[in-house]
XYZ file of C-alpha atoms in Angstrom:
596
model
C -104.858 11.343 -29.518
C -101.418 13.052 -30.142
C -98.340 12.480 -28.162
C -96.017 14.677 -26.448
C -92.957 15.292 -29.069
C -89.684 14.600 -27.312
C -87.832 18.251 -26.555
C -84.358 17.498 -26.857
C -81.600 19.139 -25.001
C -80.119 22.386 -27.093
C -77.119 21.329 -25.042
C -75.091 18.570 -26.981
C -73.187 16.763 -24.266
C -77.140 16.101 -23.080
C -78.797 15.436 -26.530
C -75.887 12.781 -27.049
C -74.579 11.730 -24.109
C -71.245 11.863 -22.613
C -70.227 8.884 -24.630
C -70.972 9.949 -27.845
C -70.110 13.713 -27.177
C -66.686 12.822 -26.096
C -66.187 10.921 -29.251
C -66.967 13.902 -31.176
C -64.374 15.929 -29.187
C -61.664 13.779 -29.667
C -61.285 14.648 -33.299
C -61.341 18.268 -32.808
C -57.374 20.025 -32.694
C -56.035 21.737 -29.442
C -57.843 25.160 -29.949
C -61.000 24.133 -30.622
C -60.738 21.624 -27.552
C -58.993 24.616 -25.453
C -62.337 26.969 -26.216
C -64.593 24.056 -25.128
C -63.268 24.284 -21.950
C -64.748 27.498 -21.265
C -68.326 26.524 -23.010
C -69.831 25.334 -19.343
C -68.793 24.071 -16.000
C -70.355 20.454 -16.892
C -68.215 20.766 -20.326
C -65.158 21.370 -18.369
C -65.893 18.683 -15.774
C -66.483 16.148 -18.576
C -63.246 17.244 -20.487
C -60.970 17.672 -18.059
C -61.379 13.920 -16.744
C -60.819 12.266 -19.832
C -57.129 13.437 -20.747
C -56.358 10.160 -22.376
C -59.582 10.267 -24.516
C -59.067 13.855 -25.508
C -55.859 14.565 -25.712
C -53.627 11.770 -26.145
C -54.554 11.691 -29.958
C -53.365 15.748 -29.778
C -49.746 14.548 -28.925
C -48.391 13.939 -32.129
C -50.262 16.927 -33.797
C -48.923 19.181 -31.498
C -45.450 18.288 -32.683
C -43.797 15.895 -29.547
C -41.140 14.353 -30.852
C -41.604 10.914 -32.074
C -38.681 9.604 -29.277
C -40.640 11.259 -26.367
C -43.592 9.848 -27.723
C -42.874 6.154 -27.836
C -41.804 6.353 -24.342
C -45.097 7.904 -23.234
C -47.075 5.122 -25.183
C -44.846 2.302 -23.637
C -45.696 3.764 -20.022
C -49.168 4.557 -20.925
C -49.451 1.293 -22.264
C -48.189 -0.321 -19.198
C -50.454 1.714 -16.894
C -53.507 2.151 -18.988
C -56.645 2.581 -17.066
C -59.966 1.334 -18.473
C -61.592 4.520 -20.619
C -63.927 7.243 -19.816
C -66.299 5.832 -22.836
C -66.694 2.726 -20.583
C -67.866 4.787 -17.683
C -68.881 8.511 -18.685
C -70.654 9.084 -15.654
C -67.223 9.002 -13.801
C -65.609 12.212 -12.741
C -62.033 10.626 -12.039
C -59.456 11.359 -14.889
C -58.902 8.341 -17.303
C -55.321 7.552 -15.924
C -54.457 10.643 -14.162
C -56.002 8.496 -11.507
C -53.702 5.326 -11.537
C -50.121 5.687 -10.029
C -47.385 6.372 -12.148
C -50.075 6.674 -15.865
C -49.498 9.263 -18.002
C -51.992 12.415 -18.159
C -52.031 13.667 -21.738
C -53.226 17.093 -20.488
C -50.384 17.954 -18.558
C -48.356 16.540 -21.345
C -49.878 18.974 -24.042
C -49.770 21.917 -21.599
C -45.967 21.220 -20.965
C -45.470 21.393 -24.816
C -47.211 24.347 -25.620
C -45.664 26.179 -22.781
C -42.422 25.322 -23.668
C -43.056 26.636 -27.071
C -44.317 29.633 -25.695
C -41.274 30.270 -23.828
C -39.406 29.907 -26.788
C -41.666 32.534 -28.449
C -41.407 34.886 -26.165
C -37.816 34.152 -24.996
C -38.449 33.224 -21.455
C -35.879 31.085 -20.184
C -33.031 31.290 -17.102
C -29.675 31.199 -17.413
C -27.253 28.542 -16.202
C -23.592 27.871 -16.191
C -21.436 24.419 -17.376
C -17.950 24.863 -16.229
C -16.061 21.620 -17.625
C -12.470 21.080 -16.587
C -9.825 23.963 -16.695
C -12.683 26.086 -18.606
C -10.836 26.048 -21.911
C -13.561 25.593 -23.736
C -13.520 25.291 -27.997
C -16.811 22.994 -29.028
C -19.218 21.250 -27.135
C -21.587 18.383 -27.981
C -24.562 17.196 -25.420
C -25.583 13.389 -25.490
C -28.307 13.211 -23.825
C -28.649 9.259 -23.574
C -25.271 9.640 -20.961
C -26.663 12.695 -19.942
C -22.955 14.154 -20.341
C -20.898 17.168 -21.903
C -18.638 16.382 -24.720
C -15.866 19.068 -25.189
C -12.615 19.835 -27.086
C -10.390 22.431 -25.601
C -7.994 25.494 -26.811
C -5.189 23.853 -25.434
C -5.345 19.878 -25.578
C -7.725 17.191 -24.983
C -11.726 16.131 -24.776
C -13.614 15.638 -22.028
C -16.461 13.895 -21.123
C -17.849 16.145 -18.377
C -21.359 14.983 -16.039
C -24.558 16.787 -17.008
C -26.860 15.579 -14.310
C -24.890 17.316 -11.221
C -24.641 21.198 -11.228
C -20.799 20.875 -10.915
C -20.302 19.539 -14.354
C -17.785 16.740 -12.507
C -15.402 15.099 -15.241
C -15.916 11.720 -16.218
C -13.439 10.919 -18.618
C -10.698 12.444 -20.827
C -8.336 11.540 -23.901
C -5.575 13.926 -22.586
C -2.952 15.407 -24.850
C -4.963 15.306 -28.090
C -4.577 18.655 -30.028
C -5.999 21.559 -29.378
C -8.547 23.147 -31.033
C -10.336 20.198 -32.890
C -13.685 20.073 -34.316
C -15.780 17.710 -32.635
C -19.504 16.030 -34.393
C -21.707 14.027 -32.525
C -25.040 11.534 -33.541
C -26.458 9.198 -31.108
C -23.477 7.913 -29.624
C -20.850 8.222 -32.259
C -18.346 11.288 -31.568
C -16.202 12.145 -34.383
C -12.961 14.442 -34.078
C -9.966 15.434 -36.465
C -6.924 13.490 -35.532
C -4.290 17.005 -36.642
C -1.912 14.218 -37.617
C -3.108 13.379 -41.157
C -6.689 13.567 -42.709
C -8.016 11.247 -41.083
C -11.528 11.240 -38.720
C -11.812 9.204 -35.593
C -14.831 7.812 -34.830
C -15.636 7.045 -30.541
C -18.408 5.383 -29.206
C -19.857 6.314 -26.003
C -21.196 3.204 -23.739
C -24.777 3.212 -24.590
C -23.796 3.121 -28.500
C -21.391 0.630 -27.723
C -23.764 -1.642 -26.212
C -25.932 -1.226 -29.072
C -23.321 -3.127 -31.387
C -24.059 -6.552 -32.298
C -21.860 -8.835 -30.225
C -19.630 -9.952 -33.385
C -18.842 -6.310 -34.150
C -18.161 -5.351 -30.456
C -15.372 -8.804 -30.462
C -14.379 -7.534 -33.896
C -12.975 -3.620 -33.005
C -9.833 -2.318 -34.072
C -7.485 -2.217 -31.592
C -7.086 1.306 -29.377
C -3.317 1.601 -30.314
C -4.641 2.232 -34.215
C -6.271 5.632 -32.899
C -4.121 8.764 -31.548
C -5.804 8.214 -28.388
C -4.248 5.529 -27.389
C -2.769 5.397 -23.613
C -4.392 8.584 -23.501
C -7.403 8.000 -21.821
C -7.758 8.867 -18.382
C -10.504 7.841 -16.146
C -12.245 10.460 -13.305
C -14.568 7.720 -11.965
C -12.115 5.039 -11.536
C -9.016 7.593 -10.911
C -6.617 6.155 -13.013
C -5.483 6.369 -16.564
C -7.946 3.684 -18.639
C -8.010 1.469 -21.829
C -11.137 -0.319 -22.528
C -11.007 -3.715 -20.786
C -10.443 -6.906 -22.863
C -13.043 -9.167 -23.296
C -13.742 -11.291 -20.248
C -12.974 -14.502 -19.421
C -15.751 -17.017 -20.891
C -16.623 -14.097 -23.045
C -15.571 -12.513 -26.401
C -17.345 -9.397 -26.559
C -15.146 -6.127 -25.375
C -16.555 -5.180 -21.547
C -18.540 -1.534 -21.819
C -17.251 0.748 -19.767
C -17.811 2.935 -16.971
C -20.279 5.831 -18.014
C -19.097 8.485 -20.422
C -16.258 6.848 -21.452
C -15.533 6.345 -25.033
C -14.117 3.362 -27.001
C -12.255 3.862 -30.503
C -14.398 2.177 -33.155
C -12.506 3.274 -36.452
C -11.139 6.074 -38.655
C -11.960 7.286 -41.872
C -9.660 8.734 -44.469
C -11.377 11.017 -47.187
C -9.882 10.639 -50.420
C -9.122 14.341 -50.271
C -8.181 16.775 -47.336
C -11.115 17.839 -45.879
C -11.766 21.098 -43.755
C -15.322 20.969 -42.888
C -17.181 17.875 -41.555
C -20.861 17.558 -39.983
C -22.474 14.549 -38.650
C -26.597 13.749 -38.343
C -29.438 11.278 -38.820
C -30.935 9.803 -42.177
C -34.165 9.332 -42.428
C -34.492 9.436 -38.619
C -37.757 8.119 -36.477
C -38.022 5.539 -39.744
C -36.855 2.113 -39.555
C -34.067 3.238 -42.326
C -32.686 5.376 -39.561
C -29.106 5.561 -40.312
C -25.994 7.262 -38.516
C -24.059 8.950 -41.491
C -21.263 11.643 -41.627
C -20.515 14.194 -44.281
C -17.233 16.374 -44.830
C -15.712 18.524 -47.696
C -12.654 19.626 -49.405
C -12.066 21.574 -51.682
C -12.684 19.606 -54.686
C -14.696 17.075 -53.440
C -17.684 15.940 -50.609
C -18.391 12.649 -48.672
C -20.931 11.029 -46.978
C -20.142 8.014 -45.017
C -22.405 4.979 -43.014
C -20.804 5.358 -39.408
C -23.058 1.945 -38.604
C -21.591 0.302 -41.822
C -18.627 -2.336 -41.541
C -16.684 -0.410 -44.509
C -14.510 2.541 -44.640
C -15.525 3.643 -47.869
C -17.607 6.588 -48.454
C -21.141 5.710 -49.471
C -21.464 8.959 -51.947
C -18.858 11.226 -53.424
C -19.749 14.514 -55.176
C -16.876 16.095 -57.390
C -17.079 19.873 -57.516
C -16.989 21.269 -61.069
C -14.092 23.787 -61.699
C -15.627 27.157 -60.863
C -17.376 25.595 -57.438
C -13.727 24.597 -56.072
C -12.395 26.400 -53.175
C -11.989 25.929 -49.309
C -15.406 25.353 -47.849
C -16.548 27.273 -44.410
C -19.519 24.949 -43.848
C -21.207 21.505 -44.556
C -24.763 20.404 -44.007
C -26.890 17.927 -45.129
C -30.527 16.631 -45.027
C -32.037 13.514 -46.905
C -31.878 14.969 -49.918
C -29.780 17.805 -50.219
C -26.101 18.433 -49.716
C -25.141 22.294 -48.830
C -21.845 23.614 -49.386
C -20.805 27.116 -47.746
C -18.538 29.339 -49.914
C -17.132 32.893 -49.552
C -20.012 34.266 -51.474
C -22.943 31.849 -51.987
C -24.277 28.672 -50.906
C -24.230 25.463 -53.462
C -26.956 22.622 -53.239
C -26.319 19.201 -54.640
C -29.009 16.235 -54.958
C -27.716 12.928 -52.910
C -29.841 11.311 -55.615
C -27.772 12.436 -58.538
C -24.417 13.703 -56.952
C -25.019 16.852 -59.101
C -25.277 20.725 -58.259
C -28.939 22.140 -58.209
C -28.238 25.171 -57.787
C -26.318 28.106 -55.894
C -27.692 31.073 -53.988
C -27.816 33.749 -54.065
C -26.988 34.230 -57.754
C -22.579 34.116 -57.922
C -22.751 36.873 -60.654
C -25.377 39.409 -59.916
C -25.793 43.066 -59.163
C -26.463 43.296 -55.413
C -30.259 44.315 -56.173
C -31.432 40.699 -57.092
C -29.568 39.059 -54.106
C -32.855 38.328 -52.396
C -36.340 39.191 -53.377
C -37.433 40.341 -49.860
C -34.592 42.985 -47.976
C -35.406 43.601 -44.215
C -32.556 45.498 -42.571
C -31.859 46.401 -38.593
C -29.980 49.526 -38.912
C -28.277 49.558 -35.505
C -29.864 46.376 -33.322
C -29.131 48.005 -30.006
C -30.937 50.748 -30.501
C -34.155 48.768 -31.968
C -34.203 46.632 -29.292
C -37.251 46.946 -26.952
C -36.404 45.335 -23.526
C -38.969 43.486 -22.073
C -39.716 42.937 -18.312
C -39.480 40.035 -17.284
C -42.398 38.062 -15.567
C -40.989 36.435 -12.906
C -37.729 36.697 -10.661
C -34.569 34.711 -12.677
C -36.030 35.067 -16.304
C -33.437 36.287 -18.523
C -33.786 39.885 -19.890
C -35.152 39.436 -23.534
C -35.638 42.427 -26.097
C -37.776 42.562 -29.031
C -36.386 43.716 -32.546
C -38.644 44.413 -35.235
C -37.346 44.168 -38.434
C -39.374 46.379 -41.378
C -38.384 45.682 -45.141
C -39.525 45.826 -48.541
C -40.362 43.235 -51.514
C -38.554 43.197 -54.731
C -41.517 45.186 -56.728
C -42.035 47.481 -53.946
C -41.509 51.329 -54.224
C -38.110 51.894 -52.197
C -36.804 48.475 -52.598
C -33.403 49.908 -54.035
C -33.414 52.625 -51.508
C -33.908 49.684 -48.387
C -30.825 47.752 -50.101
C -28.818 50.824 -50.600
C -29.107 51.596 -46.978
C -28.465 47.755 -45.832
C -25.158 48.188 -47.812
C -24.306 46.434 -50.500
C -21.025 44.915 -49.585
C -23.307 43.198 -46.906
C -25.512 41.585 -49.784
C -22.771 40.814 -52.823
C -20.095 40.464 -50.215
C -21.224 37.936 -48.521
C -18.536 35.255 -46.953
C -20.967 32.367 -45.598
C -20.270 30.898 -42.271
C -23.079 28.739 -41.480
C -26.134 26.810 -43.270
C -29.037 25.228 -41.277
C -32.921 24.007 -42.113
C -35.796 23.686 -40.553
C -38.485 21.445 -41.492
C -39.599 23.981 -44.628
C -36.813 26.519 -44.730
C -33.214 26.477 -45.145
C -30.979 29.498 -43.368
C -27.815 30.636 -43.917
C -25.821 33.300 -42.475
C -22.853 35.433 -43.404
C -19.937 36.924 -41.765
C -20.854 40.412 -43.041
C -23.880 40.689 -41.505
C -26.643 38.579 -43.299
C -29.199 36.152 -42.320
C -30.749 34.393 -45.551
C -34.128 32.222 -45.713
C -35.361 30.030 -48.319
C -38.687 29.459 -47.894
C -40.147 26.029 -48.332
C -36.172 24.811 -49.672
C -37.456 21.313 -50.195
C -40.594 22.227 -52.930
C -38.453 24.445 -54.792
C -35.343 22.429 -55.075
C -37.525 19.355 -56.304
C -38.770 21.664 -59.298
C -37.010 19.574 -62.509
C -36.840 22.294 -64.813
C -33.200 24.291 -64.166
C -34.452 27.812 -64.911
C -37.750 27.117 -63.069
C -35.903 26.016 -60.185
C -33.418 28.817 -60.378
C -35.785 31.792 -60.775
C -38.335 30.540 -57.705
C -35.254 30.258 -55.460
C -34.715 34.238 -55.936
C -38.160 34.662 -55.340
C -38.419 33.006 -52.356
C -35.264 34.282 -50.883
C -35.633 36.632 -48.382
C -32.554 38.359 -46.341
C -32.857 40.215 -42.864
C -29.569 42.206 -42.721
C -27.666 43.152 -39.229
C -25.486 45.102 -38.844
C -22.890 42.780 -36.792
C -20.964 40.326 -37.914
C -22.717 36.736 -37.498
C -20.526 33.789 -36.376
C -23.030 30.858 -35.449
C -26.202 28.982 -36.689
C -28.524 26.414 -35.006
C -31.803 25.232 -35.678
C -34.005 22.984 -33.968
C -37.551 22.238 -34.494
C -39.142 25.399 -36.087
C -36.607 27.425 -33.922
C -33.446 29.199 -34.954
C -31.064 30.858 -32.985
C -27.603 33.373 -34.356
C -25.188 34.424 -32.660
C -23.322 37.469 -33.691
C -19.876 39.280 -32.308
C -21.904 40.928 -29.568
C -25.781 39.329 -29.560
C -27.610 36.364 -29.147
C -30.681 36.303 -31.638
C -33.751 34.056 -31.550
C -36.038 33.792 -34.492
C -39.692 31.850 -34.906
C -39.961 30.178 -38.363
C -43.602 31.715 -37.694
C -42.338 35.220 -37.540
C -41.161 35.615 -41.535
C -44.127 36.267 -44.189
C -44.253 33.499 -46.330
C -43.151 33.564 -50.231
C -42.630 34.113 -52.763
C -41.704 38.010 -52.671
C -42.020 39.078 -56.655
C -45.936 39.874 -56.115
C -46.258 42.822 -57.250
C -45.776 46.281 -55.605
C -47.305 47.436 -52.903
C -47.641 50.866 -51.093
C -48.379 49.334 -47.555
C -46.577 48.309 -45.120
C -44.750 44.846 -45.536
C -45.268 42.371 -42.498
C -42.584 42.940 -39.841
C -40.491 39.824 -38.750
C -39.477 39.687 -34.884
C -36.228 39.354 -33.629
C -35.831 38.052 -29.868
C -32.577 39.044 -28.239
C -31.345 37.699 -25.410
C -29.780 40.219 -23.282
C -27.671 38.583 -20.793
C -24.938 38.524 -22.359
C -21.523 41.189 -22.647
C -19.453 41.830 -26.334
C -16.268 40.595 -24.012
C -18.001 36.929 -23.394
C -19.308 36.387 -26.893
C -16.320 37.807 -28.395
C -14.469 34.553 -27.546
C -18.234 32.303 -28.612
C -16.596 29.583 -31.215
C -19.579 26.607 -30.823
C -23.109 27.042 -30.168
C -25.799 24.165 -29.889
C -29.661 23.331 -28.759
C -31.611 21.302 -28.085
C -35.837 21.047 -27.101
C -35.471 22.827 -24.780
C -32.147 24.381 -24.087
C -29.268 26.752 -25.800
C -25.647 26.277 -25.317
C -22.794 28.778 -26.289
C -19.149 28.729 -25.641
C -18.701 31.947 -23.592
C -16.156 33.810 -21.521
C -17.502 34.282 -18.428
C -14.141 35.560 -17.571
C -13.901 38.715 -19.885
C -17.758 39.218 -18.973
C -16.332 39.392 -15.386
C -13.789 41.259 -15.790
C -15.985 44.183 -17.507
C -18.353 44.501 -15.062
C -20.739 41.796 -15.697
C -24.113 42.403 -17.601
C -27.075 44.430 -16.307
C -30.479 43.609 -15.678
C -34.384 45.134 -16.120
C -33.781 46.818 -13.128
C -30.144 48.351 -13.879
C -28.215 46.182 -11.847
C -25.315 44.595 -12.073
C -25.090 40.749 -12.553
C -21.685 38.907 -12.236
C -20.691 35.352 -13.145
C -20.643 32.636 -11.080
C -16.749 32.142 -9.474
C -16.628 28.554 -10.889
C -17.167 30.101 -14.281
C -14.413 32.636 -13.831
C -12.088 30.110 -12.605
C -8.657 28.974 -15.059
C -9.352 30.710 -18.197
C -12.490 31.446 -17.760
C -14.143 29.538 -21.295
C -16.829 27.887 -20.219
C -20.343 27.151 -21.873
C -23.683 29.948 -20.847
C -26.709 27.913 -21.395
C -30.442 29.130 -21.760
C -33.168 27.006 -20.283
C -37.053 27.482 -21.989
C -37.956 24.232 -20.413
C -38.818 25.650 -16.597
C -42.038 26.125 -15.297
C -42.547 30.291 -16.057
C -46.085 29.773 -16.311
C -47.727 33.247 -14.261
């Protein structure tokens, strides 16, 4: 006698059980797991209450940074709730449903949408009006939560971030105006005007971070050219840091957003440019270092290290001297803006790589890929906005054509050529594959996948894949900033604030071939709420995960009429951003909730 063969489920989450199934799901990525959602009710049911199951492992793929993550493990840790596996029959969320755990879902969905919203330029404005509004760079530390500025006419202040008044904290008064200010975890870094020297300041939280020898062991504050210059907003008097305490021989840390002078440094050389970032960050060789330029000769310095010494040196070869506008730096790589081209240098070997584009070249092989915006205010496309408070935002898309292409000559006749061969860098910036530079005539430049091609060993291989994967986007305005962060990057020109998606430029290399279609088009956000008279005075811009500051004059923006909305109307500043001079710093915010 036969049996009965078993007929199993065509449904998987039946034929292997929730257990099983959900083990299967947790290796898939994001949208594969975000179209299982919509397979069935039960499928939806079963996904949606096991967050940490499904999409905790999704946190780091989706590109969280490593900081944000460690504190979501810790608290996740602490609060962790026993798994779905162990009880797949339960409809409660794995630790949605314990006070104070952390639901992965909501964590994923507030990362994607904040990368949306960076995408499609969706952000509101706000306003940070420190001090007399006389405004020349700006640095956020986000550990204080405070406002570092230097100002047009003297001094830096430490301003509050976490109040919408921007209240002062603290402030090294008469220090001279117009000084370039860096700043890395703690450790702000400003030009003394009196000699070559950089002083390094330490905020409280970096202080505290000092081993208790090397906190008893500072330099005293009448060394720096801050000192009985300090003045304090919280305590309302003028300040110096406090001895150490009785019974104690480490230096007290003071009141929050107050710095302490740690040391100066003294380049070998007088240096004009100076830039200051992590090595070999979210690794436990994470190092504070700081790099500046003259014009014969770069430096990279340990900020963390006892010594005063520089910890590399590069010497420029004869026909590389000259003033530099810019310095940046990765792991690897040390970039050096000139008037007309941008050198590279291995840390490794102290030795240039390369330059680009090509010093000595006819204007046609500046770049292998030309995409030109003949007049951006007429290409712009407004869009509406979706909700009430979102920013106006146009669209700008930007047609070109490849080396080998039929027209290419024509396309870079039009762009101008004094706007290729003329050049005069002001900025260099990467992302995690591509390096960007701008110039003051008009041109952004992106090397695609910088780090592959500058590791090829062979000179003239290296040299000729640089030119092929060089592409330029040229604008007709002259460009004055560059920031980067994550795979964004944002320019700011005399008149404009650009946004660009890493995502948005066709990859390389551009020497393909020809072609008689259409090239891919690369999109341009604008942000619209701004007026020529406020960006005209724009001398520091900076972001962050979510946010983009600019020094602005919200004054001269007043004082023409303010900028206009979708619907045509008028919008004015605020009155304490008009106040004193009127310099004070617009900011963009992508991280709201403008989900519709």
């Amino acid at each position: 006698m036969s049996s009965t063969p078993t007929v199993l489920s065509s449904d998987p989450s039946q034929a292997l059980g929730p257990s099983l199934f959900l083990q299967v799901l947790s290796h898939l990525p994001l949208g594969s797991l975000t179209s299982c959602l919509r397979v069935s009710k039960s499928w939806a049911v079963l996904i949606s209450s096991s967050p940490t199951t499904l999409y905790k492992p999704l946190a780091a793929q989706v590109g969280i940074e490593p900081p944000i993550l460690d504190g979501l493990y810790t608290k996740d840790k602490a609060t962790a709730q026993s798994s779905t596996w162990s009880n797949p029959d339960s409809t409660r969320s794995d630790s949605a449903g314990h006070e104070g755990g952390v639901n992965w879902k909501i964590v994923i969905k507030d990362y994607v949408d904040l990368q949306g919203n960076w995408k499609k330029g969706r952000a509101r404005s706000k306003w940070i009006c420190p001090g007399r509004n006389t405004v020349w760079r700006i640095k956020i530390d986000h550990e204080e939560g405070t406002i570092i500025t230097t100002s047009r006419i003297d001094g830096i202040l430490v301003s509050d971030l976490q109040t919408s008044a921007s209240e002062p904290l603290f402030e090294y008064e008469e220090i001279g105006s117009y000084a370039h200010l860096e700043f890395v975890k703690g450790y702000a870094i400003f030009n003394s005007n009196d000699d070559r020297s950089f002083e390094i300041h330490l905020t409280p939280t970096a202080l505290s971070k000092l081993p208790p020898e090397r906190r008893k062991n500072l330099p005293l504050s009448n060394r720096s050219i801050t000192h009985d210059k300090g003045y304090s907003f919280t305590l309302e008097e003028h300040y110096q840091p406090s001895p150490p305490s009785s019974g104690s021989d480490e230096l007290a840390i003071p009141p929050r957003g107050h710095l302490t002078y740690y040391k100066s440094l003294t380049p070998r050389t007088d240096c004009f440019a100076f830039r200051a970032r992590i090595d070999k960050q979210y690794t436990p060789e994470e190092r504070l270092v700081f790099g500046t330029s003259s014009d014969e000769e770069a430096y990279i310095y340990d900020l963390q290290s006892e010594s005063n010494s520089e910890m590399e040196r590069f010497v420029y070869d004869q026909e590389d001297r000259g003033r530099p506008n810019y310095i940046e730096f990765d792991d690897s790589y040390l970039f050096i803006c000139h008037s007309t081209s941008v050198n590279v240098y291995s840390r490794t070997t102290k030795k240039k790589l390369t330059t680009f584009p090509p010093p000595v070249t006819a204007p046609f092989d500046a770049a292998s890929a030309i995409y030109t915006c003949y007049d951006p205010s007429r290409s712009t496309k407004k869009v509406k906005p979706n909700q009430e408070g979102e920013v106006l935002v146009g669209e700008v898309n930007v047609q070109g054509k490849w080396i080998d292409d039929n027209g290419f000559d024509g396309v870079m006749m039009a762009s101008g050529q004094g706007r290729i061969a003329g050049r005069e860098f002001a900025a260099v910036h990467y992302t995690s594959k591509d390096l960007f530079a701008i110039t003051k005539s008009g041109t952004i430049y992106a090397l695609r996948n910088y780090k592959d091609i500058l590791a090829i060993p062979n000179p003239e291989a290296r040299d000729r894949a640089v030119n092929a994967n060089l592409l330029a986007i040229v604008i007709r305005e002259s460009l004055r900033q560059l920031s980067t962060y994550g795979e964004h990057v944002v320019i700011t020109s005399a008149t404009s604030v650009f946004l660009l998606h890493t995502s948005s430029l066709p990859p390389g290399p551009y020497n393909t071939g020809s072609s008689d279609l259409l090239r891919p088009t690369i999109k341009l956000l604008n942000l619209m709420n701004v007026h020529h008279k406020g960006m005209g005075q724009c001398s520091c811009l900076q972001m962050d995960r979510e946010k983009i500051y600019a020094v602005y004059w919200a004054l001269g923006e007043s004082e023409a009429g303010g900028t206009v909305n979708y619907e045509g109307e008028r919008i004015l500043p605020p009155q304490e951003a008009i106040g004193d001079f009127g310099l004070c710093v617009k900011v963009w915010d992508f991280g709201l909730d403008l989900s519709s």
